[in-house]
């Protein structure tokens, strides 16, 4: 029998993954890493993630790199900023996680000022889906739901 936490929900079982001899990483598909320079946008995106029943972890691009060393989330939502380059420093870390998983996990969503596919916009192959701004729950939530449930 699983113990019940204080909110009355059954706790999820996390997978611990050894990435090297010194580091243990938690794989939690219920968490979504939200990466954005703007604190206001992080809050808005996090609220949309919560509507999907997932747990957002909201960070700036610099802090997100540290989070990815200890956590493999189910998805990553990147706000590319004006030129889609605000989160470029995370691409190699995300790519390494995806290669280690043997799948396209974590799923990656880029929030962009431009509309198109990752290929048509000349973006990294790590990006699964591009969602054009302005960000609304009607645009972003179905994408999150689809990628998490694939």
JSON list of N, CA, C and O in Angstrom, two decimals, residues 108-144:
[
{"chain": "A", "resi": 108, "resn": "UNK", "atom": "N", "xyz": [10.74, 18.97, -25.95]},
{"chain": "A", "resi": 108, "resn": "UNK", "atom": "CA", "xyz": [11.15, 20.37, -25.90]},
{"chain": "A", "resi": 108, "resn": "UNK", "atom": "C", "xyz": [10.22, 21.24, -26.74]},
{"chain": "A", "resi": 108, "resn": "UNK", "atom": "O", "xyz": [10.00, 20.96, -27.92]},
{"chain": "A", "resi": 109, "resn": "UNK", "atom": "N", "xyz": [9.68, 22.28, -26.10]},
{"chain": "A", "resi": 109, "resn": "UNK", "atom": "CA", "xyz": [8.80, 23.24, -26.75]},
{"chain": "A", "resi": 109, "resn": "UNK", "atom": "C", "xyz": [9.52, 24.59, -26.74]},
{"chain": "A", "resi": 109, "resn": "UNK", "atom": "O", "xyz": [10.00, 25.02, -25.69]},
{"chain": "A", "resi": 110, "resn": "UNK", "atom": "N", "xyz": [9.59, 25.24, -27.89]},
{"chain": "A", "resi": 110, "resn": "UNK", "atom": "CA", "xyz": [10.16, 26.58, -27.97]},
{"chain": "A", "resi": 110, "resn": "UNK", "atom": "C", "xyz": [9.05, 27.58, -28.21]},
{"chain": "A", "resi": 110, "resn": "UNK", "atom": "O", "xyz": [8.24, 27.42, -29.13]},
{"chain": "A", "resi": 111, "resn": "UNK", "atom": "N", "xyz": [9.00, 28.61, -27.38]},
{"chain": "A", "resi": 111, "resn": "UNK", "atom": "CA", "xyz": [8.07, 29.71, -27.56]},
{"chain": "A", "resi": 111, "resn": "UNK", "atom": "C", "xyz": [8.80, 30.77, -28.37]},
{"chain": "A", "resi": 111, "resn": "UNK", "atom": "O", "xyz": [9.85, 31.25, -27.98]},
{"chain": "A", "resi": 112, "resn": "UNK", "atom": "N", "xyz": [8.25, 31.09, -29.53]},
{"chain": "A", "resi": 112, "resn": "UNK", "atom": "CA", "xyz": [8.96, 31.92, -30.50]},
{"chain": "A", "resi": 112, "resn": "UNK", "atom": "C", "xyz": [8.11, 33.10, -30.97]},
{"chain": "A", "resi": 112, "resn": "UNK", "atom": "O", "xyz": [6.89, 33.03, -30.99]},
{"chain": "A", "resi": 113, "resn": "UNK", "atom": "N", "xyz": [8.79, 34.15, -31.38]},
{"chain": "A", "resi": 113, "resn": "UNK", "atom": "CA", "xyz": [8.11, 35.31, -31.98]},
{"chain": "A", "resi": 113, "resn": "UNK", "atom": "C", "xyz": [7.76, 35.02, -33.43]},
{"chain": "A", "resi": 113, "resn": "UNK", "atom": "O", "xyz": [6.99, 35.75, -34.04]},
{"chain": "A", "resi": 114, "resn": "UNK", "atom": "N", "xyz": [8.32, 33.92, -33.98]},
{"chain": "A", "resi": 114, "resn": "UNK", "atom": "CA", "xyz": [8.06, 33.55, -35.36]},
{"chain": "A", "resi": 114, "resn": "UNK", "atom": "C", "xyz": [7.25, 32.26, -35.41]},
{"chain": "A", "resi": 114, "resn": "UNK", "atom": "O", "xyz": [7.35, 31.42, -34.53]},
{"chain": "A", "resi": 115, "resn": "UNK", "atom": "N", "xyz": [6.47, 32.10, -36.45]},
{"chain": "A", "resi": 115, "resn": "UNK", "atom": "CA", "xyz": [5.67, 30.91, -36.64]},
{"chain": "A", "resi": 115, "resn": "UNK", "atom": "C", "xyz": [6.39, 29.99, -37.62]},
{"chain": "A", "resi": 115, "resn": "UNK", "atom": "O", "xyz": [6.99, 30.45, -38.58]},
{"chain": "A", "resi": 116, "resn": "UNK", "atom": "N", "xyz": [6.33, 28.70, -37.39]},
{"chain": "A", "resi": 116, "resn": "UNK", "atom": "CA", "xyz": [6.94, 27.74, -38.30]},
{"chain": "A", "resi": 116, "resn": "UNK", "atom": "C", "xyz": [7.37, 26.49, -37.56]},
{"chain": "A", "resi": 116, "resn": "UNK", "atom": "O", "xyz": [7.08, 26.31, -36.39]},
{"chain": "A", "resi": 117, "resn": "UNK", "atom": "N", "xyz": [8.06, 25.63, -38.27]},
{"chain": "A", "resi": 117, "resn": "UNK", "atom": "CA", "xyz": [8.58, 24.40, -37.67]},
{"chain": "A", "resi": 117, "resn": "UNK", "atom": "C", "xyz": [10.02, 24.64, -37.24]},
{"chain": "A", "resi": 117, "resn": "UNK", "atom": "O", "xyz": [10.65, 25.60, -37.70]},
{"chain": "A", "resi": 118, "resn": "UNK", "atom": "N", "xyz": [10.56, 23.77, -36.40]},
{"chain": "A", "resi": 118, "resn": "UNK", "atom": "CA", "xyz": [11.97, 23.94, -36.03]},
{"chain": "A", "resi": 118, "resn": "UNK", "atom": "C", "xyz": [12.90, 23.97, -37.25]},
{"chain": "A", "resi": 118, "resn": "UNK", "atom": "O", "xyz": [13.84, 24.76, -37.31]},
{"chain": "A", "resi": 119, "resn": "UNK", "atom": "N", "xyz": [12.58, 23.14, -38.25]},
{"chain": "A", "resi": 119, "resn": "UNK", "atom": "CA", "xyz": [13.42, 23.10, -39.45]},
{"chain": "A", "resi": 119, "resn": "UNK", "atom": "C", "xyz": [13.31, 24.40, -40.26]},
{"chain": "A", "resi": 119, "resn": "UNK", "atom": "O", "xyz": [14.31, 24.94, -40.71]},
{"chain": "A", "resi": 120, "resn": "UNK", "atom": "N", "xyz": [12.08, 24.87, -40.44]},
{"chain": "A", "resi": 120, "resn": "UNK", "atom": "CA", "xyz": [11.89, 26.08, -41.26]},
{"chain": "A", "resi": 120, "resn": "UNK", "atom": "C", "xyz": [12.47, 27.32, -40.61]},
{"chain": "A", "resi": 120, "resn": "UNK", "atom": "O", "xyz": [12.82, 28.28, -41.29]},
{"chain": "A", "resi": 121, "resn": "UNK", "atom": "N", "xyz": [12.60, 27.30, -39.29]},
{"chain": "A", "resi": 121, "resn": "UNK", "atom": "CA", "xyz": [13.18, 28.45, -38.58]},
{"chain": "A", "resi": 121, "resn": "UNK", "atom": "C", "xyz": [14.67, 28.29, -38.34]},
{"chain": "A", "resi": 121, "resn": "UNK", "atom": "O", "xyz": [15.29, 29.15, -37.73]},
{"chain": "A", "resi": 122, "resn": "UNK", "atom": "N", "xyz": [15.24, 27.19, -38.81]},
{"chain": "A", "resi": 122, "resn": "UNK", "atom": "CA", "xyz": [16.68, 26.96, -38.65]},
{"chain": "A", "resi": 122, "resn": "UNK", "atom": "C", "xyz": [17.08, 26.72, -37.21]},
{"chain": "A", "resi": 122, "resn": "UNK", "atom": "O", "xyz": [18.16, 27.12, -36.80]},
{"chain": "A", "resi": 123, "resn": "UNK", "atom": "N", "xyz": [16.23, 26.04, -36.44]},
{"chain": "A", "resi": 123, "resn": "UNK", "atom": "CA", "xyz": [16.49, 25.80, -35.02]},
{"chain": "A", "resi": 123, "resn": "UNK", "atom": "C", "xyz": [17.16, 24.45, -34.81]},
{"chain": "A", "resi": 123, "resn": "UNK", "atom": "O", "xyz": [17.19, 23.60, -35.69]},
{"chain": "A", "resi": 124, "resn": "UNK", "atom": "N", "xyz": [17.63, 24.25, -33.60]},
{"chain": "A", "resi": 124, "resn": "UNK", "atom": "CA", "xyz": [18.27, 23.00, -33.21]},
{"chain": "A", "resi": 124, "resn": "UNK", "atom": "C", "xyz": [17.33, 21.82, -33.40]},
{"chain": "A", "resi": 124, "resn": "UNK", "atom": "O", "xyz": [16.12, 21.94, -33.25]},
{"chain": "A", "resi": 125, "resn": "UNK", "atom": "N", "xyz": [17.89, 20.66, -33.69]},
{"chain": "A", "resi": 125, "resn": "UNK", "atom": "CA", "xyz": [17.10, 19.45, -33.85]},
{"chain": "A", "resi": 125, "resn": "UNK", "atom": "C", "xyz": [16.54, 18.97, -32.51]},
{"chain": "A", "resi": 125, "resn": "UNK", "atom": "O", "xyz": [15.69, 18.08, -32.47]},
{"chain": "A", "resi": 126, "resn": "UNK", "atom": "N", "xyz": [16.97, 19.57, -31.42]},
{"chain": "A", "resi": 126, "resn": "UNK", "atom": "CA", "xyz": [16.48, 19.24, -30.09]},
{"chain": "A", "resi": 126, "resn": "UNK", "atom": "C", "xyz": [15.03, 19.72, -29.90]},
{"chain": "A", "resi": 126, "resn": "UNK", "atom": "O", "xyz": [14.27, 19.14, -29.15]},
{"chain": "A", "resi": 127, "resn": "UNK", "atom": "N", "xyz": [14.65, 20.78, -30.62]},
{"chain": "A", "resi": 127, "resn": "UNK", "atom": "CA", "xyz": [13.31, 21.37, -30.49]},
{"chain": "A", "resi": 127, "resn": "UNK", "atom": "C", "xyz": [12.28, 20.45, -31.16]},
{"chain": "A", "resi": 127, "resn": "UNK", "atom": "O", "xyz": [12.42, 20.10, -32.33]},
{"chain": "A", "resi": 128, "resn": "UNK", "atom": "N", "xyz": [11.24, 20.06, -30.41]},
{"chain": "A", "resi": 128, "resn": "UNK", "atom": "CA", "xyz": [10.18, 19.22, -30.97]},
{"chain": "A", "resi": 128, "resn": "UNK", "atom": "C", "xyz": [9.08, 20.05, -31.61]},
{"chain": "A", "resi": 128, "resn": "UNK", "atom": "O", "xyz": [8.57, 19.70, -32.67]},
{"chain": "A", "resi": 129, "resn": "UNK", "atom": "N", "xyz": [8.68, 21.13, -30.94]},
{"chain": "A", "resi": 129, "resn": "UNK", "atom": "CA", "xyz": [7.55, 21.94, -31.40]},
{"chain": "A", "resi": 129, "resn": "UNK", "atom": "C", "xyz": [7.85, 23.42, -31.15]},
{"chain": "A", "resi": 129, "resn": "UNK", "atom": "O", "xyz": [8.44, 23.78, -30.14]},
{"chain": "A", "resi": 130, "resn": "UNK", "atom": "N", "xyz": [7.40, 24.24, -32.09]},
{"chain": "A", "resi": 130, "resn": "UNK", "atom": "CA", "xyz": [7.48, 25.70, -31.93]},
{"chain": "A", "resi": 130, "resn": "UNK", "atom": "C", "xyz": [6.06, 26.22, -31.74]},
{"chain": "A", "resi": 130, "resn": "UNK", "atom": "O", "xyz": [5.16, 25.88, -32.51]},
{"chain": "A", "resi": 131, "resn": "UNK", "atom": "N", "xyz": [5.86, 27.00, -30.69]},
{"chain": "A", "resi": 131, "resn": "UNK", "atom": "CA", "xyz": [4.57, 27.64, -30.43]},
{"chain": "A", "resi": 131, "resn": "UNK", "atom": "C", "xyz": [4.79, 29.14, -30.55]},
{"chain": "A", "resi": 131, "resn": "UNK", "atom": "O", "xyz": [5.65, 29.70, -29.88]},
{"chain": "A", "resi": 132, "resn": "UNK", "atom": "N", "xyz": [4.01, 29.76, -31.44]},
{"chain": "A", "resi": 132, "resn": "UNK", "atom": "CA", "xyz": [4.17, 31.21, -31.69]},
{"chain": "A", "resi": 132, "resn": "UNK", "atom": "C", "xyz": [3.56, 32.02, -30.56]},
{"chain": "A", "resi": 132, "resn": "UNK", "atom": "O", "xyz": [2.54, 31.65, -29.98]},
{"chain": "A", "resi": 133, "resn": "UNK", "atom": "N", "xyz": [4.22, 33.13, -30.25]},
{"chain": "A", "resi": 133, "resn": "UNK", "atom": "CA", "xyz": [3.70, 34.06, -29.26]},
{"chain": "A", "resi": 133, "resn": "UNK", "atom": "C", "xyz": [2.64, 34.93, -29.91]},
{"chain": "A", "resi": 133, "resn": "UNK", "atom": "O", "xyz": [2.67, 35.10, -31.11]},
{"chain": "A", "resi": 134, "resn": "UNK", "atom": "N", "xyz": [1.72, 35.50, -29.21]},
{"chain": "A", "resi": 134, "resn": "UNK", "atom": "CA", "xyz": [1.58, 35.52, -27.76]},
{"chain": "A", "resi": 134, "resn": "UNK", "atom": "C", "xyz": [1.10, 34.17, -27.24]},
{"chain": "A", "resi": 134, "resn": "UNK", "atom": "O", "xyz": [0.33, 33.47, -27.89]},
{"chain": "A", "resi": 135, "resn": "UNK", "atom": "N", "xyz": [1.57, 33.84, -26.06]},
{"chain": "A", "resi": 135, "resn": "UNK", "atom": "CA", "xyz": [1.27, 32.55, -25.46]},
{"chain": "A", "resi": 135, "resn": "UNK", "atom": "C", "xyz": [-0.07, 32.64, -24.74]},
{"chain": "A", "resi": 135, "resn": "UNK", "atom": "O", "xyz": [-0.29, 33.52, -23.92]},
{"chain": "A", "resi": 136, "resn": "UNK", "atom": "N", "xyz": [-0.95, 31.71, -25.08]},
{"chain": "A", "resi": 136, "resn": "UNK", "atom": "CA", "xyz": [-2.25, 31.61, -24.42]},
{"chain": "A", "resi": 136, "resn": "UNK", "atom": "C", "xyz": [-2.45, 30.15, -24.02]},
{"chain": "A", "resi": 136, "resn": "UNK", "atom": "O", "xyz": [-1.83, 29.25, -24.62]},
{"chain": "A", "resi": 137, "resn": "UNK", "atom": "N", "xyz": [-3.30, 29.90, -23.03]},
{"chain": "A", "resi": 137, "resn": "UNK", "atom": "CA", "xyz": [-3.57, 28.51, -22.67]},
{"chain": "A", "resi": 137, "resn": "UNK", "atom": "C", "xyz": [-4.12, 27.69, -23.84]},
{"chain": "A", "resi": 137, "resn": "UNK", "atom": "O", "xyz": [-3.78, 26.51, -23.97]},
{"chain": "A", "resi": 138, "resn": "UNK", "atom": "N", "xyz": [-4.90, 28.32, -24.70]},
{"chain": "A", "resi": 138, "resn": "UNK", "atom": "CA", "xyz": [-5.49, 27.61, -25.84]},
{"chain": "A", "resi": 138, "resn": "UNK", "atom": "C", "xyz": [-4.43, 27.15, -26.83]},
{"chain": "A", "resi": 138, "resn": "UNK", "atom": "O", "xyz": [-4.62, 26.18, -27.55]},
{"chain": "A", "resi": 139, "resn": "UNK", "atom": "N", "xyz": [-3.32, 27.85, -26.90]},
{"chain": "A", "resi": 139, "resn": "UNK", "atom": "CA", "xyz": [-2.23, 27.46, -27.82]},
{"chain": "A", "resi": 139, "resn": "UNK", "atom": "C", "xyz": [-1.26, 26.48, -27.18]},
{"chain": "A", "resi": 139, "resn": "UNK", "atom": "O", "xyz": [-0.84, 25.51, -27.81]},
{"chain": "A", "resi": 140, "resn": "UNK", "atom": "N", "xyz": [-0.86, 26.77, -25.95]},
{"chain": "A", "resi": 140, "resn": "UNK", "atom": "CA", "xyz": [0.22, 26.01, -25.33]},
{"chain": "A", "resi": 140, "resn": "UNK", "atom": "C", "xyz": [-0.24, 24.71, -24.66]},
{"chain": "A", "resi": 140, "resn": "UNK", "atom": "O", "xyz": [0.42, 23.68, -24.79]},
{"chain": "A", "resi": 141, "resn": "UNK", "atom": "N", "xyz": [-1.35, 24.73, -23.96]},
{"chain": "A", "resi": 141, "resn": "UNK", "atom": "CA", "xyz": [-1.77, 23.56, -23.20]},
{"chain": "A", "resi": 141, "resn": "UNK", "atom": "C", "xyz": [-1.96, 22.31, -24.05]},
{"chain": "A", "resi": 141, "resn": "UNK", "atom": "O", "xyz": [-1.49, 21.24, -23.67]},
{"chain": "A", "resi": 142, "resn": "UNK", "atom": "N", "xyz": [-2.61, 22.38, -25.21]},
{"chain": "A", "resi": 142, "resn": "UNK", "atom": "CA", "xyz": [-2.74, 21.16, -26.02]},
{"chain": "A", "resi": 142, "resn": "UNK", "atom": "C", "xyz": [-1.39, 20.59, -26.48]},
{"chain": "A", "resi": 142, "resn": "UNK", "atom": "O", "xyz": [-1.23, 19.38, -26.59]},
{"chain": "A", "resi": 143, "resn": "UNK", "atom": "N", "xyz": [-0.43, 21.46, -26.73]},
{"chain": "A", "resi": 143, "resn": "UNK", "atom": "CA", "xyz": [0.90, 21.01, -27.15]},
{"chain": "A", "resi": 143, "resn": "UNK", "atom": "C", "xyz": [1.58, 20.27, -26.00]},
{"chain": "A", "resi": 143, "resn": "UNK", "atom": "O", "xyz": [2.16, 19.20, -26.19]},
{"chain": "A", "resi": 144, "resn": "UNK", "atom": "N", "xyz": [1.49, 20.83, -24.80]},
{"chain": "A", "resi": 144, "resn": "UNK", "atom": "CA", "xyz": [2.08, 20.18, -23.63]},
{"chain": "A", "resi": 144, "resn": "UNK", "atom": "C", "xyz": [1.43, 18.81, -23.41]},
{"chain": "A", "resi": 144, "resn": "UNK", "atom": "O", "xyz": [2.11, 17.81, -23.24]}
]
